[in-house]
XYZ file of N, CA and C in Angstrom:
414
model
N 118.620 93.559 365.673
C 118.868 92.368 364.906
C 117.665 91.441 365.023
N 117.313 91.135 363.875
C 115.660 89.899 363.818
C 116.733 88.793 364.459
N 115.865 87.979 364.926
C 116.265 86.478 365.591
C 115.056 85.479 364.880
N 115.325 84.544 364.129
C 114.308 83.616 363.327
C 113.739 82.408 363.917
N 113.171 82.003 364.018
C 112.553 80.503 364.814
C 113.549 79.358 364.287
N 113.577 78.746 364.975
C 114.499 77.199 364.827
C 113.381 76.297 365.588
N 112.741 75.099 365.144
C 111.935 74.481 365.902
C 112.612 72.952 365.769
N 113.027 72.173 366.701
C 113.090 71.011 366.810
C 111.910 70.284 367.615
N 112.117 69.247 367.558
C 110.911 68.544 367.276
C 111.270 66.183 367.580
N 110.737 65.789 368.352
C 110.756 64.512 368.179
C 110.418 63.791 367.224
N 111.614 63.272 366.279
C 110.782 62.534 365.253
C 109.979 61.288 365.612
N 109.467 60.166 365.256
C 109.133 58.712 365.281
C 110.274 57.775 365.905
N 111.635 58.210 365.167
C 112.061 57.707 366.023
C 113.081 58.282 366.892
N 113.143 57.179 368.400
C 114.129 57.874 369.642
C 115.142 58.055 370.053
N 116.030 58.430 368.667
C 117.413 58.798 369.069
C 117.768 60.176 367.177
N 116.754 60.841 367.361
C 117.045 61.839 366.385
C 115.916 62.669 366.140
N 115.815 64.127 365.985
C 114.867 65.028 365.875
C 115.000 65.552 364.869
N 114.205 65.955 364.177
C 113.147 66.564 362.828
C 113.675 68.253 363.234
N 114.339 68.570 362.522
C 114.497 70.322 362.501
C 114.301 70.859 361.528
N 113.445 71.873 361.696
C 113.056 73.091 360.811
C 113.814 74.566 360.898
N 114.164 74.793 360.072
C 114.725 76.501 360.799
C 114.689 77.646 359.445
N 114.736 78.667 360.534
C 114.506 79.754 359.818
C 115.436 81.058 359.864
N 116.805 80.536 360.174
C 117.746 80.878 360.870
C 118.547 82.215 359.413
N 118.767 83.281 359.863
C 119.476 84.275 359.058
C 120.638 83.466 358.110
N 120.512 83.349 357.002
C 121.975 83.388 356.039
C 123.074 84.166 356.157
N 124.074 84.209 355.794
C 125.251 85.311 356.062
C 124.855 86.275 355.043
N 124.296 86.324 354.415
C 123.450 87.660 353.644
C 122.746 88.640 353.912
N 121.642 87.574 355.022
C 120.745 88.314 355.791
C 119.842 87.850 355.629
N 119.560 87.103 354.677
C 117.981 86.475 354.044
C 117.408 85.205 354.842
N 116.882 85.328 355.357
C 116.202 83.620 356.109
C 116.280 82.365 355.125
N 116.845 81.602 355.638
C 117.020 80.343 354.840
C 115.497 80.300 354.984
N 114.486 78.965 354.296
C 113.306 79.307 353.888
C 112.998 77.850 355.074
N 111.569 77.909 355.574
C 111.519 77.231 357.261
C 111.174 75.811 356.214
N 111.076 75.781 354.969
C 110.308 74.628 354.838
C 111.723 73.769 353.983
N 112.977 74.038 354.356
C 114.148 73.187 354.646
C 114.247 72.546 356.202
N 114.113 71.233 356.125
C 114.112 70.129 357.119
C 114.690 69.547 356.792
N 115.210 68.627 358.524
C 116.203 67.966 358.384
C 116.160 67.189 359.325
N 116.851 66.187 359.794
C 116.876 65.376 360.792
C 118.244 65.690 361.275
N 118.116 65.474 362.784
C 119.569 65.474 363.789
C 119.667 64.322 364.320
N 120.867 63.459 364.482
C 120.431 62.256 364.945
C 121.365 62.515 366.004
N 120.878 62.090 367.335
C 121.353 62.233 368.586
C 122.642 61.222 369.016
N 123.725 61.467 368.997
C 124.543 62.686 368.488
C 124.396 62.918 367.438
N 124.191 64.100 366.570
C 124.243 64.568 365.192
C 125.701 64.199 364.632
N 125.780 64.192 363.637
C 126.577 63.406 362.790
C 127.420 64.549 362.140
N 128.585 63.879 362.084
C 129.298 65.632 361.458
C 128.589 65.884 360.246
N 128.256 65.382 359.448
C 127.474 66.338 358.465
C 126.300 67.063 358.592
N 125.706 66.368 359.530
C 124.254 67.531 360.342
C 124.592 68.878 360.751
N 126.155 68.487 361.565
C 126.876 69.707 362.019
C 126.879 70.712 361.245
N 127.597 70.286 360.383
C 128.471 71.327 358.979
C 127.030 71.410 358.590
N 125.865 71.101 358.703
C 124.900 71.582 358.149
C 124.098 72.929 358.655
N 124.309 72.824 359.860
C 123.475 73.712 361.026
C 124.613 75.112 361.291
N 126.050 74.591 360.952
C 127.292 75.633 360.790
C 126.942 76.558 359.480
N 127.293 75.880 358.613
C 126.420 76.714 357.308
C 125.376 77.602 357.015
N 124.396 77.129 358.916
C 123.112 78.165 358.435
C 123.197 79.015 359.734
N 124.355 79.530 360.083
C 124.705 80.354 361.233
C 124.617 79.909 362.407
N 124.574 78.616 362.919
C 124.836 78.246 364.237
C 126.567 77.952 364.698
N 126.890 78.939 365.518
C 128.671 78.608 365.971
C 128.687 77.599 366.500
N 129.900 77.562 366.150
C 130.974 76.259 366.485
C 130.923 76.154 367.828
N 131.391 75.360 368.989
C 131.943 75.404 370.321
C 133.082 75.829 370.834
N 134.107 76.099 369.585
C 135.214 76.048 369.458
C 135.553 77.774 369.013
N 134.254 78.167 368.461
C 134.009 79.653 368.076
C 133.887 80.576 369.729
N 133.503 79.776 370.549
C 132.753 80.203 371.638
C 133.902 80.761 372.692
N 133.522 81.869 373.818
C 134.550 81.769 374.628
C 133.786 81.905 375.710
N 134.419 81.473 377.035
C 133.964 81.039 378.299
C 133.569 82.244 378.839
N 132.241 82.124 379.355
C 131.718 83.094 380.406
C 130.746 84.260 379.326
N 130.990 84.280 378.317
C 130.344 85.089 377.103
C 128.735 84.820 377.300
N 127.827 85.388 377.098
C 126.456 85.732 376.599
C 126.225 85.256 374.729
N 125.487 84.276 374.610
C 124.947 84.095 373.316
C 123.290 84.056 372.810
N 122.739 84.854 371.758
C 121.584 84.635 371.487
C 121.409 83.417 370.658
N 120.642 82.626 370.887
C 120.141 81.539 369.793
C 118.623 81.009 370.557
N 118.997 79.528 370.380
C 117.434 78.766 370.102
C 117.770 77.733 371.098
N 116.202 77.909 372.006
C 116.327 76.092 372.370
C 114.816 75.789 371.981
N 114.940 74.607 371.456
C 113.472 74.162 370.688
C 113.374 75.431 369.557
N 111.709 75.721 369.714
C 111.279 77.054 369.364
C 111.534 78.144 370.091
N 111.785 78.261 370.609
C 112.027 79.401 371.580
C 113.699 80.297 371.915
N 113.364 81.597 370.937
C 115.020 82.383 371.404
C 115.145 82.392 372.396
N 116.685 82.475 373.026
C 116.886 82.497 374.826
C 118.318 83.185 374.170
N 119.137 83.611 375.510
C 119.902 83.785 376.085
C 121.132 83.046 377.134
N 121.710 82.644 376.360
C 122.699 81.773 377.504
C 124.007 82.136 377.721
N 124.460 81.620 378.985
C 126.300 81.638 379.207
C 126.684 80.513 379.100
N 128.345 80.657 378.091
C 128.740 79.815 377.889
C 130.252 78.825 378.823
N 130.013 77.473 379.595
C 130.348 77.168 380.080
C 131.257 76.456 379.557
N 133.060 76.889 379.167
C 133.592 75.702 377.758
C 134.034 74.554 378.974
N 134.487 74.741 380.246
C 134.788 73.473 380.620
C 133.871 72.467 380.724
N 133.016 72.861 380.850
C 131.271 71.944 381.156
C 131.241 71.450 379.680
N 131.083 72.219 378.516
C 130.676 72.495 377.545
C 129.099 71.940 377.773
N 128.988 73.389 378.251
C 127.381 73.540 378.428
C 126.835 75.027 378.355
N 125.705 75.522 378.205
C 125.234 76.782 378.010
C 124.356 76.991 379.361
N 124.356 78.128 380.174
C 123.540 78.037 381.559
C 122.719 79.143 380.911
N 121.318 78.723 381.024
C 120.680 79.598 380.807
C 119.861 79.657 382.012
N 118.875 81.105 382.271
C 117.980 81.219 383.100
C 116.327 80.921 382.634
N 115.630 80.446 383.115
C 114.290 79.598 383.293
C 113.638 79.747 384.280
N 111.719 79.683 384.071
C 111.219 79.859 384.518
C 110.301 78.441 384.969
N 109.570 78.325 385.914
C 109.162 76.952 385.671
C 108.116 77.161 387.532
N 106.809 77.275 387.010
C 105.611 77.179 387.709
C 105.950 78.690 388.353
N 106.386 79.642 387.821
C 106.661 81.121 388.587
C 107.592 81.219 389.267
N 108.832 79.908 389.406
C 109.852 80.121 390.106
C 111.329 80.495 388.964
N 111.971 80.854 389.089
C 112.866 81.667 388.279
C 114.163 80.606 388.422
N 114.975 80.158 387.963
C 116.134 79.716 388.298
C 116.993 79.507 386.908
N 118.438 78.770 387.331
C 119.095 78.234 385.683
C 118.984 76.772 385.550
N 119.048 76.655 384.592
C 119.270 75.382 384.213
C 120.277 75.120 383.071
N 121.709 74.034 383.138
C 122.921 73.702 381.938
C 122.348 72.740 380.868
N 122.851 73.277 379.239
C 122.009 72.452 378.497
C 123.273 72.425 377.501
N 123.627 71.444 376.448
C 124.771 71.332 375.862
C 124.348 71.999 374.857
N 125.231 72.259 374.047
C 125.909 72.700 372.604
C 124.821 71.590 371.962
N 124.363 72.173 370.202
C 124.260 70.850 369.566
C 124.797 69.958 369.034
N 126.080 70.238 368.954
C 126.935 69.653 368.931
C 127.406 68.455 369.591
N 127.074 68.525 371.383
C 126.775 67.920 371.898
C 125.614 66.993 372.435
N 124.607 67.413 372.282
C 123.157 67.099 372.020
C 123.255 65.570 372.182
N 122.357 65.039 373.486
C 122.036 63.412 373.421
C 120.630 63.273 373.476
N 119.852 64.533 373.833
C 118.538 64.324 373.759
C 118.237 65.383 373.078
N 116.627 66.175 372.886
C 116.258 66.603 372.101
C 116.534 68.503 373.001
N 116.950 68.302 374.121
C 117.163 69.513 374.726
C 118.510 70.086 374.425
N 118.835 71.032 373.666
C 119.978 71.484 373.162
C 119.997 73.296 373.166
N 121.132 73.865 372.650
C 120.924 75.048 372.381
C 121.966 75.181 371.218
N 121.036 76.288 370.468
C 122.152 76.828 369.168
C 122.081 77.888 368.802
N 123.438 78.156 369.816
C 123.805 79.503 369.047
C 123.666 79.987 367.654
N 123.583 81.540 367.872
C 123.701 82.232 366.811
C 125.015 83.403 366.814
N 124.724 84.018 367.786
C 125.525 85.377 367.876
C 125.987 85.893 368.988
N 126.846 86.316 369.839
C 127.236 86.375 371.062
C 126.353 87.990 371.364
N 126.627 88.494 372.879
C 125.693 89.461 373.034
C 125.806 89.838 373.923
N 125.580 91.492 374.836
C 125.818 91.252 375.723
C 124.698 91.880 376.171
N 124.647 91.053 377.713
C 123.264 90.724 378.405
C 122.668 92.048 378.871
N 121.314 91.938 379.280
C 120.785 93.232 379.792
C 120.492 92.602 380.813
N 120.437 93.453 382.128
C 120.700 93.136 383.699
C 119.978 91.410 383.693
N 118.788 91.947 383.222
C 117.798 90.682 383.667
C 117.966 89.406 383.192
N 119.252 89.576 381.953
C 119.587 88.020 381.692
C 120.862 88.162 382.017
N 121.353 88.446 383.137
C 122.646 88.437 383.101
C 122.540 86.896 384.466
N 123.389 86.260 384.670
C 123.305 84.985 385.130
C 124.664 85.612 386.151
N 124.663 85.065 387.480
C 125.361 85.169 388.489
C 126.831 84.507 388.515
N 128.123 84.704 388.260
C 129.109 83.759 388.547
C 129.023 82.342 389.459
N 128.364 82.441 390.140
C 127.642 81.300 391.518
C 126.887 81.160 391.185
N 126.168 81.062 389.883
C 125.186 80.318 389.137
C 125.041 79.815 388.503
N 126.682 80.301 387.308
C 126.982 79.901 386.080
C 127.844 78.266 387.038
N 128.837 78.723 387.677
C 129.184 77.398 388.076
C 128.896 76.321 388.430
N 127.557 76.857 389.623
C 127.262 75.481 390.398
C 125.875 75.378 389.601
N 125.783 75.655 388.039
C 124.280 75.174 387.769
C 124.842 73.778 386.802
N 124.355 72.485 387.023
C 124.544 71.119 386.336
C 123.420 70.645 385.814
């Protein structure tokens, strides 16, 4: 399965980000990257229903402890989904040290660090995230 770039981005101003995406249609066809948009932190239900429309799930689509492929920033990742947290634990790297770090739904989104799903998945060893990792990561 292709996975498409989604790039968010800080706009000018500090409570909403500039998104570009290039995210699969339910057809199959890439919506085209040079549709932009703004998210305003919290995104607004119509931003929502906007980003729903172009294949990002719901929270409500989601079930606890599951593996999902999507986007944070530019960058595809891999996350578990935490519904009591309602947070996504993903694993990260940071100066060669390996660990997780919890990042919300965009749905939830108060800053520009978010994740959006696409498609659930299931993990290969090396992204698989520890039960005692998924919990105690905040």
């Amino acid at each position: 399965m292709r996975h498409d770039r989604a790039d968010t981005q800080l706009s000018p101003s500090t409570d909403c980000v500039t998104a570009s995406n290039n995210f699969l249609d339910k057809t199959g066809s890439a919506v085209p990257e040079t549709e932009r948009f703004t998210l305003h932190l919290p995104p607004t239900a119509a931003e929502k229903e906007t980003l729903y429309a172009k294949g990002v799930l719901r929270p409500e689509q989601l079930t606890h402890g599951a593996y999902y492929v999507g986007h944070v920033h530019s960058t595809p990742a891999v996350a578990r989904w935490h519904a009591a947290k309602r947070r996504f634990v993903l694993l990260h790297s940071a100066l060669g040290v390996r660990g997780t770090k919890a990042i919300p739904h965009v749905a939830d989104a108060r800053t520009e660090e978010m994740f959006l799903p696409l498609s659930e998945k299931v993990p290969t060893d090396e992204q698989r995230i520890s039960d005692y990792a998924f919990e105690t990561t905040s």
